[in-house]
CSV table of C-alpha atoms in Angstrom, one decimal:
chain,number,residue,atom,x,y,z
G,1318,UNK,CA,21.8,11.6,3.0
G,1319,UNK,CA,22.8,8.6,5.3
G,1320,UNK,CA,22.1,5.4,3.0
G,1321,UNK,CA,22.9,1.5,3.7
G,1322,UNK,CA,22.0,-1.1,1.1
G,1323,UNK,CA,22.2,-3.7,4.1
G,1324,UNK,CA,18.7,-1.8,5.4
G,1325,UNK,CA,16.0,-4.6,5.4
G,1326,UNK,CA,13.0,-4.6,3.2
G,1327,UNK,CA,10.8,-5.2,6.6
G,1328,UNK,CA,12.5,-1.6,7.9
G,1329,UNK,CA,11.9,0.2,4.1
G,1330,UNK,CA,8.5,-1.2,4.0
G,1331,UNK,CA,7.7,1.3,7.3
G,1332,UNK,CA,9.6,4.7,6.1
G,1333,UNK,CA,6.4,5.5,4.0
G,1334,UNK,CA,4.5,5.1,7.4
G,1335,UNK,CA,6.0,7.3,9.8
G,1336,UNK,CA,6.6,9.5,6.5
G,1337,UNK,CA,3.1,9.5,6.3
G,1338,UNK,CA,2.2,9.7,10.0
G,1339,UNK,CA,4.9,12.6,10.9
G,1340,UNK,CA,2.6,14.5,8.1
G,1341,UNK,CA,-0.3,13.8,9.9
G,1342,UNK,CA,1.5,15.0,12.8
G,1343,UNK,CA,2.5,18.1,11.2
G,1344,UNK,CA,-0.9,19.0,10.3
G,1345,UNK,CA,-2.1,19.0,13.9
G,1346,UNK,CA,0.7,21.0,15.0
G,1347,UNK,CA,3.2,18.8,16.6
G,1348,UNK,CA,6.7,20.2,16.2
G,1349,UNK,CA,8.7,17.1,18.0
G,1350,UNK,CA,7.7,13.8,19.6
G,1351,UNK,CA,9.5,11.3,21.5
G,1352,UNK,CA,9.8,7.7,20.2
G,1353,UNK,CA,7.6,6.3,23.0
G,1354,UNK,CA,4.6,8.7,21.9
G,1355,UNK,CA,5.8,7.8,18.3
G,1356,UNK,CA,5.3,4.0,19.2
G,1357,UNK,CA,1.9,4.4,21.1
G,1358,UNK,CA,0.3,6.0,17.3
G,1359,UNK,CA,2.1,3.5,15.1
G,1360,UNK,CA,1.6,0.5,16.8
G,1361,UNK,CA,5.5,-0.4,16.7
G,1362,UNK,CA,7.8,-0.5,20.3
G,1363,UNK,CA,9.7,2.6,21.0
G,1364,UNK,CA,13.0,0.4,20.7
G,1365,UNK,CA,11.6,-0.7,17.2
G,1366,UNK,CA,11.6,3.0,16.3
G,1367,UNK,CA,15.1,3.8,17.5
G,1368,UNK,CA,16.5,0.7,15.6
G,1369,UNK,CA,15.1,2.0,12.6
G,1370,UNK,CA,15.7,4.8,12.3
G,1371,UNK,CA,19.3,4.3,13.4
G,1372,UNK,CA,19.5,2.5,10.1
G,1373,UNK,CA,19.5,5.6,8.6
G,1374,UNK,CA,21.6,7.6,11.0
G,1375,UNK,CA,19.8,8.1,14.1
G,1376,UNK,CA,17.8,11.4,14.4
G,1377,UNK,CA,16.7,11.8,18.1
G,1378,UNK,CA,18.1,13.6,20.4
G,1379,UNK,CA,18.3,12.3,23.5
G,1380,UNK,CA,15.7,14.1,26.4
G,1381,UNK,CA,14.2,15.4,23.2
G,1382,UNK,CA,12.6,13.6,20.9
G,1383,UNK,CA,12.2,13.9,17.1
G,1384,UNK,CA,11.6,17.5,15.6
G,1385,UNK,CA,8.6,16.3,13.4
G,1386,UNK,CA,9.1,18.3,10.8
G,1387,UNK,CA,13.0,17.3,10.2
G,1388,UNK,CA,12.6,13.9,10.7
G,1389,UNK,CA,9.4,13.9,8.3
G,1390,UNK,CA,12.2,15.8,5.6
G,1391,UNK,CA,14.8,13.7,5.9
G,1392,UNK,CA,12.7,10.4,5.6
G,1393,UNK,CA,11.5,11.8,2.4
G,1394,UNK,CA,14.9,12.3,1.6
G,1395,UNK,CA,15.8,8.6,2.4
G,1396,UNK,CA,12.9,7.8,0.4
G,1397,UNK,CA,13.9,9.8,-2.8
G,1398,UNK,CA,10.2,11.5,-2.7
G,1399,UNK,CA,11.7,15.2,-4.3
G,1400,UNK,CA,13.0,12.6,-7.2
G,1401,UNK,CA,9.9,13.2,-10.2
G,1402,UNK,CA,10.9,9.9,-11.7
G,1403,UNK,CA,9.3,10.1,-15.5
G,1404,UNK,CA,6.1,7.1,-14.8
G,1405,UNK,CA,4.0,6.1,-17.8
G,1406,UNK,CA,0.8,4.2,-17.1
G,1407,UNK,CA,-0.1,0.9,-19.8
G,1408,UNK,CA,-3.9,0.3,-19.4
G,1409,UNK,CA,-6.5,3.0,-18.7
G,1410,UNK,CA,-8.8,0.6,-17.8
G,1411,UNK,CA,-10.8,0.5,-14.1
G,1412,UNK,CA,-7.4,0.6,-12.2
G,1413,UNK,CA,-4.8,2.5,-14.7
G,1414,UNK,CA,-8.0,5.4,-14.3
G,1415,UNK,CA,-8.2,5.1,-10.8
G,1416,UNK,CA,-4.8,5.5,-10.1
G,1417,UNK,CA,-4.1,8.2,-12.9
G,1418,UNK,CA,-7.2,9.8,-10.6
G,1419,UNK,CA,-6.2,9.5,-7.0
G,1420,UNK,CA,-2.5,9.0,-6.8
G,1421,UNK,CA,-0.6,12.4,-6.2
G,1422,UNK,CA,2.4,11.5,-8.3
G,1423,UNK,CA,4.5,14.4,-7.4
G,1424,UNK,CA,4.0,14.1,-3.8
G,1425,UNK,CA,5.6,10.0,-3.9
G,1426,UNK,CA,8.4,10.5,-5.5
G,1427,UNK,CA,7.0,10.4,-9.7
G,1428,UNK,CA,5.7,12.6,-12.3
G,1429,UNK,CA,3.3,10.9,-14.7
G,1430,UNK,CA,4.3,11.6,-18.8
G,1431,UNK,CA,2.0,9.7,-20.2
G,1432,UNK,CA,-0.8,7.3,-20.5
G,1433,UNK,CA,-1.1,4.5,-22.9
G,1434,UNK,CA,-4.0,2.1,-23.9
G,1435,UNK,CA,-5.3,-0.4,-26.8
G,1436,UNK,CA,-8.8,0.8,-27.4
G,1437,UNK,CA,-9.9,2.9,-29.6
G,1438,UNK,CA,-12.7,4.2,-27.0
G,1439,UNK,CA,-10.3,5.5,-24.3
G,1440,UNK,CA,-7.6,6.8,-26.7
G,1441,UNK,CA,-8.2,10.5,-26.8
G,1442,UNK,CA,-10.3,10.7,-23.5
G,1443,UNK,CA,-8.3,13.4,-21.1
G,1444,UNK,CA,-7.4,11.5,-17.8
G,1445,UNK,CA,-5.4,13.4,-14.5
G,1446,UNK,CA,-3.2,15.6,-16.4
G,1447,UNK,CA,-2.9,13.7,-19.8
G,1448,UNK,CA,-4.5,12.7,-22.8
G,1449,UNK,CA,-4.9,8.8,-23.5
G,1450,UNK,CA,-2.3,7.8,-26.3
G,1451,UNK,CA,-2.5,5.0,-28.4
G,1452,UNK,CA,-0.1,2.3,-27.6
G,1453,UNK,CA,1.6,1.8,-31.0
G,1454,UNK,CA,2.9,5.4,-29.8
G,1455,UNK,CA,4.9,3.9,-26.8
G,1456,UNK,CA,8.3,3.3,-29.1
G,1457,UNK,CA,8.5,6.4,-30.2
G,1458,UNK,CA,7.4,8.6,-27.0
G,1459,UNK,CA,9.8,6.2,-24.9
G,1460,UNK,CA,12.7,7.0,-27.3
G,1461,UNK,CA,12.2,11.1,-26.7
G,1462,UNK,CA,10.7,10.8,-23.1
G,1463,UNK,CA,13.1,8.2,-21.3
G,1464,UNK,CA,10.5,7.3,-18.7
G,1465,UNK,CA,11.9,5.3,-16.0
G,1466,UNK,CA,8.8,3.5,-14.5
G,1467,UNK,CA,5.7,2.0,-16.1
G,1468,UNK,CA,2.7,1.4,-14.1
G,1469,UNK,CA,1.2,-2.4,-15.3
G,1470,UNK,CA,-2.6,-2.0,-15.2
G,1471,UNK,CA,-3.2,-3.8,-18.2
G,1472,UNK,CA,-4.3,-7.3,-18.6
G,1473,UNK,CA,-2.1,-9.9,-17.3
G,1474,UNK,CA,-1.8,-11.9,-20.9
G,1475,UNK,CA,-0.7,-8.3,-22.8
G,1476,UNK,CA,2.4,-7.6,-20.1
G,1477,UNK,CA,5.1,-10.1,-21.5
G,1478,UNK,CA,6.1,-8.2,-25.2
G,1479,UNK,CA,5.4,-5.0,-23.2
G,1480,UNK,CA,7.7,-5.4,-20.3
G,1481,UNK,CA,10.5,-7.0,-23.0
G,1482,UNK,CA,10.2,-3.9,-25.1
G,1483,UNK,CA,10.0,-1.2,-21.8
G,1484,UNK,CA,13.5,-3.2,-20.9
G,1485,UNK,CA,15.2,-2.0,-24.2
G,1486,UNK,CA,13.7,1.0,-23.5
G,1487,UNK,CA,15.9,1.2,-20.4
G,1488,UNK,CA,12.3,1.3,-18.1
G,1489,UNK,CA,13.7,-0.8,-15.6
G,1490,UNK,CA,11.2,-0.5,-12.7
G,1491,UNK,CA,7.7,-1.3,-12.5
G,1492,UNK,CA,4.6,-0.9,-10.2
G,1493,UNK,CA,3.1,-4.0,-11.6
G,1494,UNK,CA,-1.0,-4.6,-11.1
G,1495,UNK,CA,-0.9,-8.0,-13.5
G,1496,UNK,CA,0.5,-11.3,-12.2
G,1497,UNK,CA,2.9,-11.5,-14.7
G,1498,UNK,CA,5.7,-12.0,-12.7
G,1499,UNK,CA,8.5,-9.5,-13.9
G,1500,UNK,CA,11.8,-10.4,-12.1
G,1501,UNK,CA,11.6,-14.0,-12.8
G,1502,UNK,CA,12.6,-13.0,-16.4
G,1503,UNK,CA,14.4,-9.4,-15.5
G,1504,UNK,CA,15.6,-9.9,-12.3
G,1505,UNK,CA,17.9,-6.7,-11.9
G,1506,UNK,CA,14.2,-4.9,-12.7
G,1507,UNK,CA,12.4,-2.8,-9.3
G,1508,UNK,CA,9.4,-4.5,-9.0
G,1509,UNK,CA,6.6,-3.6,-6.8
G,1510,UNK,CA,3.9,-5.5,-7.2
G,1511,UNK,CA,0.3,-4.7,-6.1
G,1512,UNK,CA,-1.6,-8.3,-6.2
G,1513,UNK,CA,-4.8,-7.2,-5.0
G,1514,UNK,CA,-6.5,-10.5,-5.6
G,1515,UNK,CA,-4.0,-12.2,-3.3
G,1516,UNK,CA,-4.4,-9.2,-0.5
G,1517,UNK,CA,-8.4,-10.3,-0.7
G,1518,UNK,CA,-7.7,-13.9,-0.8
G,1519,UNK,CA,-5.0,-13.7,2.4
G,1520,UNK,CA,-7.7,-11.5,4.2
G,1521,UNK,CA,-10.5,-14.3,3.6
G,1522,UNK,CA,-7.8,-16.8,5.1
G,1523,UNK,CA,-8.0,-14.5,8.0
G,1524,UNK,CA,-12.1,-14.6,8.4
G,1525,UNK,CA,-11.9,-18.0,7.8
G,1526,UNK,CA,-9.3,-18.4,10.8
G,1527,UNK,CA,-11.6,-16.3,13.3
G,1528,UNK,CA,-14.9,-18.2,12.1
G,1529,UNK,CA,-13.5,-21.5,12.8
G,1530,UNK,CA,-11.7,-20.6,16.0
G,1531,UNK,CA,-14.7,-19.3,17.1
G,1532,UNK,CA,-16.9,-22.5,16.3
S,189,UNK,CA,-9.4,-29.5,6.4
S,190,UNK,CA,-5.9,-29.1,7.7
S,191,UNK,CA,-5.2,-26.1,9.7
S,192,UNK,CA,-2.8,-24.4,12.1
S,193,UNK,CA,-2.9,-21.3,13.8
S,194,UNK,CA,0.5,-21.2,14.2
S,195,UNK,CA,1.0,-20.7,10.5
S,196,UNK,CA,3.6,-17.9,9.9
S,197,UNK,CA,2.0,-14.8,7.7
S,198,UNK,CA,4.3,-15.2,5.5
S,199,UNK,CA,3.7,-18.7,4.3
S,200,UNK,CA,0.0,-17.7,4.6
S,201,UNK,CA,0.7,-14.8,1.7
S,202,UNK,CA,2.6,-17.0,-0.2
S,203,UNK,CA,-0.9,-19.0,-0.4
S,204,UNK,CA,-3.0,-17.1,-2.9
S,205,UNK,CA,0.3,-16.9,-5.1
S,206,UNK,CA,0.3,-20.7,-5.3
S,207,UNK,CA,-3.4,-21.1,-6.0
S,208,UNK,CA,-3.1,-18.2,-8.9
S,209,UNK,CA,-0.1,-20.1,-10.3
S,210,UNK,CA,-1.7,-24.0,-10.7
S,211,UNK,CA,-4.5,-22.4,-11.7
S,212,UNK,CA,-2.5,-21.2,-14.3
S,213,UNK,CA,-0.8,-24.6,-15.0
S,214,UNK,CA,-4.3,-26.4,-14.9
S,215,UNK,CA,-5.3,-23.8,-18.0
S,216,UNK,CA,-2.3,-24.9,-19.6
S,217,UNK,CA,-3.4,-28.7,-19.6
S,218,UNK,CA,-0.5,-29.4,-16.5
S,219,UNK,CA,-2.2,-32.4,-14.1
S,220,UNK,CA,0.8,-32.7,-12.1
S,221,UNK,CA,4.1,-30.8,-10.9
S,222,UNK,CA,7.2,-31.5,-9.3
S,223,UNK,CA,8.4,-29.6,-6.7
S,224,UNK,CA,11.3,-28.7,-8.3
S,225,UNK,CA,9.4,-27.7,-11.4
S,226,UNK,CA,7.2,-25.8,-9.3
S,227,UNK,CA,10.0,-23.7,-8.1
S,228,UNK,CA,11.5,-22.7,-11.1
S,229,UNK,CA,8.5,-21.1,-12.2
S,230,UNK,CA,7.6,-19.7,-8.5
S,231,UNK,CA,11.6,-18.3,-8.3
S,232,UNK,CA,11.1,-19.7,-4.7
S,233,UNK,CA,13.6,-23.0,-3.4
S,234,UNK,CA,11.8,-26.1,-3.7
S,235,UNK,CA,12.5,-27.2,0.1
S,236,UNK,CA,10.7,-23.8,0.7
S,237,UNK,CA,7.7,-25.0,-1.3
S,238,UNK,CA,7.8,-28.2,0.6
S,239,UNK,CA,7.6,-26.7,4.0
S,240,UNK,CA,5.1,-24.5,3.3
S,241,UNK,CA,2.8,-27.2,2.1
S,242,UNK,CA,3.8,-29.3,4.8
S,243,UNK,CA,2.2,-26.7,7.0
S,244,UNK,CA,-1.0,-27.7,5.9
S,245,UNK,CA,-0.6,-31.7,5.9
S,246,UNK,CA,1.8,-32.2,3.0
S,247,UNK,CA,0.1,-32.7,-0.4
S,248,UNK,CA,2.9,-34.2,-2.3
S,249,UNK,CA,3.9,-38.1,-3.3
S,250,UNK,CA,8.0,-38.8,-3.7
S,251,UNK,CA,8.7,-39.3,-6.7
S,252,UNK,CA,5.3,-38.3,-7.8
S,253,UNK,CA,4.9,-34.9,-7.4
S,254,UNK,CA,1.8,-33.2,-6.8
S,255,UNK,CA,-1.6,-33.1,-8.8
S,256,UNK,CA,-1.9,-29.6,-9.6
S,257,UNK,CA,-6.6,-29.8,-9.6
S,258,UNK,CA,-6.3,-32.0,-6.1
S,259,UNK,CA,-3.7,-29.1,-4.4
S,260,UNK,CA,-5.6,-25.9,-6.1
S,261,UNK,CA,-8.3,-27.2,-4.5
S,262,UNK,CA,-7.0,-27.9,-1.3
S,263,UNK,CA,-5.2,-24.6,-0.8
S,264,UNK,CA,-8.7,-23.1,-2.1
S,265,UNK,CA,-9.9,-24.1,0.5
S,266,UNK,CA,-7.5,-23.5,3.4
S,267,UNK,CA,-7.8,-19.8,2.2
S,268,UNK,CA,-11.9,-20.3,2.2
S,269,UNK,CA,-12.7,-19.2,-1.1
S,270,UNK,CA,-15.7,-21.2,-1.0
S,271,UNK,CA,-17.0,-19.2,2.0
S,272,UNK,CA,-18.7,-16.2,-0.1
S,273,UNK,CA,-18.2,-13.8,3.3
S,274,UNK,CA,-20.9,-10.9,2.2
S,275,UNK,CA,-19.0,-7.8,2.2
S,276,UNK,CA,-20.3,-4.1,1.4
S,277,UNK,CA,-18.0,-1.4,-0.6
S,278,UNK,CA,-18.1,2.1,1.3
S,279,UNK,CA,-17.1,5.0,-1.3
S,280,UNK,CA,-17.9,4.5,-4.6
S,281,UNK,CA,-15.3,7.0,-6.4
S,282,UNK,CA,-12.5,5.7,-8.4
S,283,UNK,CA,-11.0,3.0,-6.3
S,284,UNK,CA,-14.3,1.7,-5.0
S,285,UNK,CA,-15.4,1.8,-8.6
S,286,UNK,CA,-12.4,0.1,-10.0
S,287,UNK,CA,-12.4,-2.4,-7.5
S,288,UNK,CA,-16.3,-3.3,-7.9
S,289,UNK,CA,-15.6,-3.8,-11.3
S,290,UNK,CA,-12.3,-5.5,-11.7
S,291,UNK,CA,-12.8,-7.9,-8.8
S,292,UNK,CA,-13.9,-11.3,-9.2
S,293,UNK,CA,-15.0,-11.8,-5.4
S,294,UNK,CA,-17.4,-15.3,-6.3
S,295,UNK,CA,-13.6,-16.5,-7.0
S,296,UNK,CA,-12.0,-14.7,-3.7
S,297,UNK,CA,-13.9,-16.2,-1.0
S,298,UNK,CA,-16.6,-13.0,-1.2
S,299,UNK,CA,-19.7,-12.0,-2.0
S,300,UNK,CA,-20.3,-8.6,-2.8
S,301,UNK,CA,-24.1,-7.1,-1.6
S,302,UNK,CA,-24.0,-3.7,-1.2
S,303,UNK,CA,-22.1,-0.4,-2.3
S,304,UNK,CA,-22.7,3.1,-0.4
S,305,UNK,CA,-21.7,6.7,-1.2
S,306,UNK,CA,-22.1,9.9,0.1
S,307,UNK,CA,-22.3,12.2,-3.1
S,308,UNK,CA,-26.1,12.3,-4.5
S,309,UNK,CA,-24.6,12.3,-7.9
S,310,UNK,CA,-23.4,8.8,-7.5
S,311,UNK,CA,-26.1,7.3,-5.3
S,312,UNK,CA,-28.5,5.2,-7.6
S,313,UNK,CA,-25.8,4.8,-10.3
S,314,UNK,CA,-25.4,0.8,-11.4
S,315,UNK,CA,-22.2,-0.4,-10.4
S,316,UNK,CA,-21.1,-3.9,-11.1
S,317,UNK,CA,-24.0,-6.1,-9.9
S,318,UNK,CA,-24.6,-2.9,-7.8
S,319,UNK,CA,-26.8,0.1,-7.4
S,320,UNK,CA,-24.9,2.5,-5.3
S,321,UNK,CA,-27.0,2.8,-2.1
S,322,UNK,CA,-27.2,6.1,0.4
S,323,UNK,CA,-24.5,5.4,3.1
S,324,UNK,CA,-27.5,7.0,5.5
S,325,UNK,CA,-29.2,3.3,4.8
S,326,UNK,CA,-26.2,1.7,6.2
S,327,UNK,CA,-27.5,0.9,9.7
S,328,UNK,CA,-30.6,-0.8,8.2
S,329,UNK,CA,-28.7,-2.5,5.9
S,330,UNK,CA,-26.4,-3.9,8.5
S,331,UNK,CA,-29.6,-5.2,10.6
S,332,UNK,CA,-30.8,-7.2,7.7
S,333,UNK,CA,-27.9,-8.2,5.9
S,334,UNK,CA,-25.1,-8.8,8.3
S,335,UNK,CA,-22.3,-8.2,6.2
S,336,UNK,CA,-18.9,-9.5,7.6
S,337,UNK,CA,-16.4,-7.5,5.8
S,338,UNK,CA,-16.0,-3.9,4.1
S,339,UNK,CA,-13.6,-2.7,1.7
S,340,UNK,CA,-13.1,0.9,2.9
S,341,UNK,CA,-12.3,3.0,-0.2
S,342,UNK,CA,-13.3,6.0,1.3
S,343,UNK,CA,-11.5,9.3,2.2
S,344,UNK,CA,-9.4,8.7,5.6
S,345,UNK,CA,-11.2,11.3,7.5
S,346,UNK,CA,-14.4,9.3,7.1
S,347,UNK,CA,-13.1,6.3,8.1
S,348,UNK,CA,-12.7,6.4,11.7
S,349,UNK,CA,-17.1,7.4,12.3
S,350,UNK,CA,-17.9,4.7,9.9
S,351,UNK,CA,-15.5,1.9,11.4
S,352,UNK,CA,-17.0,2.3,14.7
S,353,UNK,CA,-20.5,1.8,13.5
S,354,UNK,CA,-19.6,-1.3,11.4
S,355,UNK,CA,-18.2,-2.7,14.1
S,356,UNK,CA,-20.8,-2.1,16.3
S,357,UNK,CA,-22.8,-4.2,13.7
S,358,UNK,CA,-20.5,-7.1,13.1
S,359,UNK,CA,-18.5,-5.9,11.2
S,360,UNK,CA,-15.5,-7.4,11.9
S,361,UNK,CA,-13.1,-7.3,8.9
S,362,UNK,CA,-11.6,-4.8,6.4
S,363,UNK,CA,-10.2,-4.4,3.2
S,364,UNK,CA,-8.3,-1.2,3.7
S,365,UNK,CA,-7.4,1.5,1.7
S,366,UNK,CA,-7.4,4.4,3.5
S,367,UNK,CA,-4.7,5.4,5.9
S,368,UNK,CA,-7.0,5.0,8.9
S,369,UNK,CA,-4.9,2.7,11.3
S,370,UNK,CA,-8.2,0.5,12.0
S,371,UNK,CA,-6.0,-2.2,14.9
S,372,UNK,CA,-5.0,0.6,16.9
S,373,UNK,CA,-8.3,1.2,18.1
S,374,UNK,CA,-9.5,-2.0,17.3
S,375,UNK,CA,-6.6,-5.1,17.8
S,376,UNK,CA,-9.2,-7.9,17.4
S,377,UNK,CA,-10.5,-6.9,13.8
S,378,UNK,CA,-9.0,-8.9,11.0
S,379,UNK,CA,-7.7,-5.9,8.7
S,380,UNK,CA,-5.8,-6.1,4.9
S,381,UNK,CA,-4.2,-2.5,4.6
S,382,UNK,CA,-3.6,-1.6,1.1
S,383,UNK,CA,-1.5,1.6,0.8
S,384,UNK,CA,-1.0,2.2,-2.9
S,385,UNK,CA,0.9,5.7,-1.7
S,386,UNK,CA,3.2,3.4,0.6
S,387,UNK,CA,3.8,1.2,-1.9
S,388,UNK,CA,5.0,3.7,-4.6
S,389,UNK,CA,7.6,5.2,-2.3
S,390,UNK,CA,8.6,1.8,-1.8
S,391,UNK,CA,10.0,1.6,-5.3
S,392,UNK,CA,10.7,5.3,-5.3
S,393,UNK,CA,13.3,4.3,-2.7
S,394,UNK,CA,14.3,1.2,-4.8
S,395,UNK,CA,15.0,2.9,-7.8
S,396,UNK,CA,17.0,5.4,-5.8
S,397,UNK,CA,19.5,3.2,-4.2
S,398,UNK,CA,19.9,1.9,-8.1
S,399,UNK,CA,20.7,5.0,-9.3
S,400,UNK,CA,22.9,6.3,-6.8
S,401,UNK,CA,24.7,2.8,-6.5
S,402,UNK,CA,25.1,3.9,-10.4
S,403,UNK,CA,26.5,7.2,-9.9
């Protein structure tokens, strides 16, 4: 599969888009599209679509269009989606439930081991596919399992130790829901962090914005 | 309050990260901060934090520093986190519930007055400050309480029916977490997409180009 570390984060950021929309696409029976139809649905210029996808190779054919279902492939590809990267979830509070719930692991790239918490309430209780473990358990099931990736959806003040001990672990990427903020002490880690407070807060910037322009 | 539309959305997001972060000094007993102190701890360049600041009217004193209470506060209030915008929850399954819960929106600029679900078993469970409401009251809801903004946690396929009618009521901005692109057929609403799927294969693609840069 064509790679290039030099690919922007701005042009990764969209893969899982048109990943997602050529599905959609798929599933209403389209079997190619031209970039310009491509652009119309996605909000982006045509040219925009070329460029990135040439990043990766170039798939069109000229006077053609995309095949949907190749292109769809072969972004996955890019994307590392037929990976099943071992994930571990810390925290099967509101979030670490909902996303244990609702996420389709195996679909995005991951395949969930295991799911750890503190309380003595939720250890035990079945969630998604697993059965809540207690997380004075997480030495010993990281030194058989290997998992890769830990989902942070814990509180914030527990993270530190936690990430320190994941690192020895070798865990060395994380889809991070505290605001601990991993890579200014691990900065080789893969962070992805999900601030959802500061998507809310940016969005009431935005209201704000309207409102007063309005006035 | 200083203000300027021509504010990039990238210094915009970087907003809510400085408000968490004195917020977190202020708990630690900090009063003021340097720049250069601030960036160290921020892993952003201290001229950066300067211009972005400066955007907004320039809060610092050379030599000085900033007050870390006086520019919390400011920045609170460029994002508008005094406004309390009254903003309705639509889907009250795990994300909607996680979110209800989790979310301090008195300290994100919101006020949260209504959830609504489709499923009878969940309708008239207590929710946060909440009872889930029948989303058939919506459109009398809307006529009395005006809400400004709803977080959609709702399956995609209801999304587009029930964007339509909030809009026809005022509705005007969303906290988005389906995959419904709400801007296409609406470019003035003020929308916050959060795609926890897209943001996954984000890192799945991260750790990828790490492990085959490895190999």
């Amino acid at each position: 599969m064509a790679k290039n570390r030099n690919v922007s984060l701005s042009v990764i950021r969209r893969l899982p888009r048109y990943y997602r929309f050529l599905g959609m696409l798929l599933d209403s029976g389209f079997s190619r599209i031209s970039s310009t139809e491509l652009s119309l649905h996605m909000g982006l210029t045509a040219s925009q679509i070329r460029q990135d996808l040439n990043c990766f190779g170039g798939f069109g054919q000229q006077g053609y269009g995309y095949n949907v279902g190749q292109l769809r492939e072969k972004i996955g590809g890019i994307l590392g989606l037929d990976k099943g990267y071992p994930v571990i979830i810390l925290g099967a509070g509101n979030i670490g439930r909902a996303l244990a719930n609702n996420m389709k692991f195996p679909d995005l790239g991951f395949r969930l081991c295991a799911i750890f918490d503190i309380d003595p309430e939720v250890i035990g209780q079945r969630m998604a596919t697993q059965t809540v473990r207690d997380i004075s358990e997480l030495d010993e099931f990281c030194l058989q399992a290997h998992p890769k990736v830990a989902v942070m959806t814990l509180p914030t003040a527990a993270a530190p130790p936690l990430v320190d001990k994941l690192w020895q672990h070798g865990v060395t990427a994380f889809w991070n829901y505290t605001t601990y903020d991993i890579v200014l002490k691990y900065p080789q880690a893969e962070v992805e962090n999900v601030h959802l407070g500061d998507s809310i807060m940016t969005l009431c910037y935005m209201i704000k914005e309207d409102c007063d322009g309005e006035a």
